[in-house]
Amino acid sequence: EVQLVEAGGGLVQPGGSLRLSCAASGFSVSYSHMGWVRQAPGKGLEWVSVIHERGDTYYSDSVKGRFTISRDNSKNTLSLQMNSLRVEDTAIYYCARDYVSPARFGYWGQGTLVTVSS
Amino acid sequence: EIVLTQSPGTLSLSPGERATLSCRASESISSSDLAWYQQRPGQAPRLLIFGAFARATGIPDRFSGSGSGSDFTLTISRLEPEDFAVYYCQHYGGSPKYTLGQGTKLEIK
């Protein structure tokens, strides 16, 4: 059974950094397309970043240059390093895995809340 | 950059009724790159439909997707109480880039 469990959320001041992790089980992250999707309080879903099976990484314009996605194949985990955090980065961050192709996310974690506030 | 516009913003229906949700793209897109998600309150999103028409594993057959070009539809044939939720359409485009619609809230009338 595919399971994704996020961790690392919390309260951080504007300009600070935070690292999210996503522990995967039931499959190998090294053979999957994995991504992060966030949801600001009371708002819709917003794609943040993706790492493809070959290791290519991509980011939304809103986080490019500040966030870095990576994976640790030995630990079967996905990470999101978030630097220069802004108030508008406050959201629940979901880890997700592709479904059949990278065009959609078919497996989701429960999410971890990141709050950027002074 | 493709923009997805969902309508209506809120849809009020009763259990047993038929729901029709719309997703319109700002330009023509490939059906293979269009997906629909359901998000219940306090839960993570769940993939319902991919490739515009195909149901994901475990999705009841009362959910169906249709459309082509720039107009796509999610239909729920007979609403069950657990279907009242927010629904999002999503496009996978070049770069790559994942674009999501703003959502349609399906509420109990």
Coordinates of C-alpha atoms in Angstrom, one line a residue:
Chain A
E1 CA 0.0 0.0 0.0
V2 CA 1.3 3.4 -1.0
Q3 CA 1.7 5.8 2.0
L4 CA 3.1 9.3 2.2
V5 CA 3.8 10.9 5.6
E6 CA 4.9 14.6 5.7
A7 CA 6.8 16.2 8.6
G8 CA 8.7 19.3 9.3
G9 CA 6.0 22.0 9.3
G10 CA 5.8 24.7 11.9
L11 CA 6.0 28.3 12.7
V12 CA 8.8 30.4 11.1
Q13 CA 9.5 34.1 10.8
P14 CA 9.5 35.8 7.5
G15 CA 12.9 35.4 5.8
G16 CA 13.5 32.1 7.7
S17 CA 14.0 28.6 6.4
L18 CA 12.3 25.3 6.9
R19 CA 12.8 21.8 5.6
L20 CA 9.9 19.5 4.9
S21 CA 10.2 15.8 4.5
C22 CA 7.9 13.1 3.1
A23 CA 8.5 9.5 4.1
A24 CA 7.3 7.1 1.4
S25 CA 6.3 3.4 1.8
G26 CA 4.9 0.8 -0.5
F27 CA 6.9 2.1 -3.5
S28 CA 10.3 3.5 -4.4
V29 CA 10.7 7.3 -4.8
S30 CA 13.6 6.7 -7.2
Y31 CA 11.2 5.2 -9.7
S32 CA 8.4 7.8 -9.3
H33 CA 7.5 11.3 -10.1
M34 CA 7.0 13.2 -6.8
G35 CA 5.8 16.6 -6.0
W36 CA 4.6 19.2 -3.5
V37 CA 1.3 20.9 -3.7
R38 CA 0.2 23.6 -1.1
Q39 CA -3.0 25.1 0.1
A40 CA -3.2 28.4 1.8
P41 CA -5.9 28.7 4.6
G42 CA -9.3 28.7 3.0
K43 CA -7.9 28.8 -0.5
G44 CA -7.4 26.4 -3.5
L45 CA -4.6 24.1 -4.4
E46 CA -1.4 25.4 -5.8
W47 CA 1.4 23.3 -7.4
V48 CA 4.8 24.0 -5.9
S49 CA 7.4 21.7 -7.3
V50 CA 8.1 18.3 -8.9
I51 CA 11.0 15.9 -9.2
H52 CA 10.7 13.5 -12.1
E53 CA 11.9 9.9 -12.1
R54 CA 15.1 10.9 -13.9
G55 CA 15.8 13.6 -11.3
D56 CA 14.8 16.7 -13.3
T57 CA 13.3 19.3 -11.0
Y58 CA 10.8 22.0 -11.7
Y59 CA 9.2 24.8 -9.7
S60 CA 6.3 27.2 -9.8
D61 CA 7.3 30.8 -10.5
S62 CA 6.2 31.8 -7.0
V63 CA 8.9 29.6 -5.3
K64 CA 11.6 29.4 -7.9
G65 CA 15.0 30.3 -6.5
R66 CA 13.8 29.9 -2.9
F67 CA 12.7 26.3 -2.7
T68 CA 14.6 23.2 -3.5
I69 CA 13.1 19.7 -4.0
S70 CA 15.2 16.6 -3.5
R71 CA 14.9 13.0 -2.8
D72 CA 16.9 10.4 -0.8
N73 CA 16.6 7.1 -2.5
S74 CA 18.3 5.2 0.4
K75 CA 15.8 6.6 2.9
N76 CA 13.0 6.6 0.4
T77 CA 12.1 10.2 1.3
L78 CA 11.2 13.4 -0.5
S79 CA 12.2 16.8 0.8
L80 CA 11.5 20.4 0.3
Q81 CA 14.0 23.0 1.5
M82 CA 12.3 26.3 1.8
N83 CA 14.4 29.5 2.2
S84 CA 13.5 33.1 2.3
L85 CA 10.1 32.3 3.4
R86 CA 7.3 34.9 3.0
V87 CA 4.0 35.3 4.8
E88 CA 2.3 34.2 1.6
D89 CA 4.0 30.8 1.8
T90 CA 1.8 30.0 4.7
A91 CA -0.1 26.9 3.7
I92 CA -0.6 23.2 4.2
Y93 CA 2.0 21.4 2.1
Y94 CA 1.1 18.1 0.6
C95 CA 3.5 15.5 -0.7
A96 CA 2.2 13.6 -3.7
R97 CA 3.1 10.9 -6.1
D98 CA 2.3 10.4 -9.7
Y99 CA -0.4 8.1 -11.0
V100 CA 0.5 6.2 -14.1
S101 CA 2.2 9.2 -15.6
P102 CA 3.6 12.5 -14.3
A103 CA 0.6 14.3 -15.6
R104 CA -1.4 13.9 -12.3
F105 CA -0.9 13.1 -8.7
G106 CA -2.7 10.0 -7.5
Y107 CA -1.3 9.5 -4.0
W108 CA -1.2 12.2 -1.4
G109 CA 0.0 12.6 2.2
Q110 CA -2.1 14.1 4.9
G111 CA -0.2 17.4 4.7
T112 CA 1.9 19.5 7.0
L113 CA 1.2 23.1 8.0
V114 CA 3.7 25.8 7.5
T115 CA 3.0 29.2 9.1
V116 CA 5.2 32.2 8.2
S117 CA 4.6 34.9 10.7
S118 CA 6.4 37.4 12.9
Chain B
E1 CA 0.2 30.3 -19.8
I2 CA -2.9 28.2 -19.5
V3 CA -5.6 29.3 -17.1
L4 CA -8.4 27.0 -15.9
T5 CA -11.7 28.5 -14.9
Q6 CA -14.2 26.4 -13.1
S7 CA -17.9 27.0 -12.8
P8 CA -20.0 27.4 -11.0
G9 CA -18.1 28.6 -7.9
T10 CA -20.7 26.9 -5.7
L11 CA -23.3 24.4 -6.6
S12 CA -26.2 23.6 -4.3
L13 CA -27.9 20.3 -4.9
S14 CA -29.6 17.5 -2.9
P15 CA -28.6 13.9 -2.5
G16 CA -29.8 11.9 -5.5
E17 CA -29.5 14.7 -7.9
R18 CA -27.1 15.0 -10.8
A19 CA -24.2 17.4 -10.6
T20 CA -22.4 18.9 -13.6
L21 CA -19.2 20.8 -13.0
S22 CA -17.3 22.7 -15.7
C23 CA -13.7 23.4 -16.3
R24 CA -12.7 25.8 -19.1
A25 CA -9.1 26.2 -20.3
S26 CA -7.9 29.5 -21.8
E27 CA -6.7 27.6 -24.8
S28 CA -7.2 24.2 -26.3
I29 CA -5.4 21.5 -24.3
S30 CA -4.8 17.8 -24.7
S31 CA -7.4 15.6 -23.0
S32 CA -4.7 13.3 -21.8
D33 CA -3.4 16.2 -19.6
L34 CA -6.7 17.0 -17.8
A35 CA -7.5 15.6 -14.3
W36 CA -10.1 16.1 -11.6
Y37 CA -9.7 15.9 -7.9
Q38 CA -12.1 15.8 -5.0
Q39 CA -11.2 17.4 -1.6
R40 CA -13.4 16.8 1.4
P41 CA -13.1 19.1 4.4
G42 CA -9.9 18.5 6.4
Q43 CA -8.7 15.9 3.9
A44 CA -6.1 15.7 1.2
P45 CA -7.2 15.8 -2.4
R46 CA -8.2 12.6 -4.1
L47 CA -7.7 11.8 -7.8
L48 CA -11.0 11.1 -9.4
I49 CA -10.5 11.3 -13.2
F50 CA -7.4 11.4 -15.4
G51 CA -7.0 11.8 -19.1
A52 CA -10.3 13.7 -19.0
F53 CA -12.3 10.4 -19.0
A54 CA -10.7 7.6 -17.1
R55 CA -11.6 6.9 -13.5
A56 CA -8.8 6.3 -11.0
T57 CA -8.7 3.1 -9.0
G58 CA -11.6 2.7 -6.6
I59 CA -13.6 5.7 -7.9
P60 CA -17.4 4.9 -8.2
D61 CA -18.9 4.8 -11.7
R62 CA -21.3 7.6 -10.8
F63 CA -18.3 9.9 -11.5
S64 CA -17.6 10.5 -15.1
G65 CA -15.5 13.0 -17.1
S66 CA -16.0 14.3 -20.6
G67 CA -15.0 17.1 -22.9
S68 CA -12.3 18.1 -25.4
G69 CA -10.5 21.2 -26.6
S70 CA -11.0 23.8 -24.0
D71 CA -14.2 22.6 -22.3
F72 CA -14.3 19.8 -19.9
T73 CA -17.0 18.4 -17.5
L74 CA -17.2 16.3 -14.4
T75 CA -20.5 14.7 -13.9
I76 CA -21.8 13.0 -10.8
S77 CA -24.9 11.0 -11.8
R78 CA -26.5 10.6 -8.4
L79 CA -25.1 12.5 -5.5
E80 CA -24.3 10.6 -2.3
P81 CA -23.8 12.5 1.0
E82 CA -20.0 11.9 0.8
D83 CA -19.8 13.6 -2.6
F84 CA -20.4 17.1 -1.1
A85 CA -16.9 18.5 -1.3
V86 CA -14.7 20.8 -3.3
Y87 CA -13.7 19.7 -6.8
Y88 CA -10.6 20.9 -8.8
C89 CA -9.6 20.4 -12.4
Q90 CA -5.9 20.3 -13.2
H91 CA -3.8 20.6 -16.4
Y92 CA -0.3 19.3 -16.9
G93 CA 1.5 21.4 -19.4
G94 CA 4.9 22.2 -20.8
S95 CA 8.0 23.1 -18.7
P96 CA 6.4 21.2 -17.0
K97 CA 3.8 23.1 -15.1
Y98 CA 0.7 22.0 -13.2
T99 CA -2.2 24.4 -13.3
L100 CA -5.2 24.0 -11.1
G101 CA -8.6 25.6 -11.3
Q102 CA -10.0 27.6 -8.5
G103 CA -12.4 24.9 -7.4
T104 CA -16.1 24.3 -7.3
K105 CA -17.7 23.8 -4.0
L106 CA -20.6 21.3 -4.1
E107 CA -22.8 21.8 -1.1
I108 CA -26.0 20.3 0.2
K109 CA -29.1 22.2 -0.7

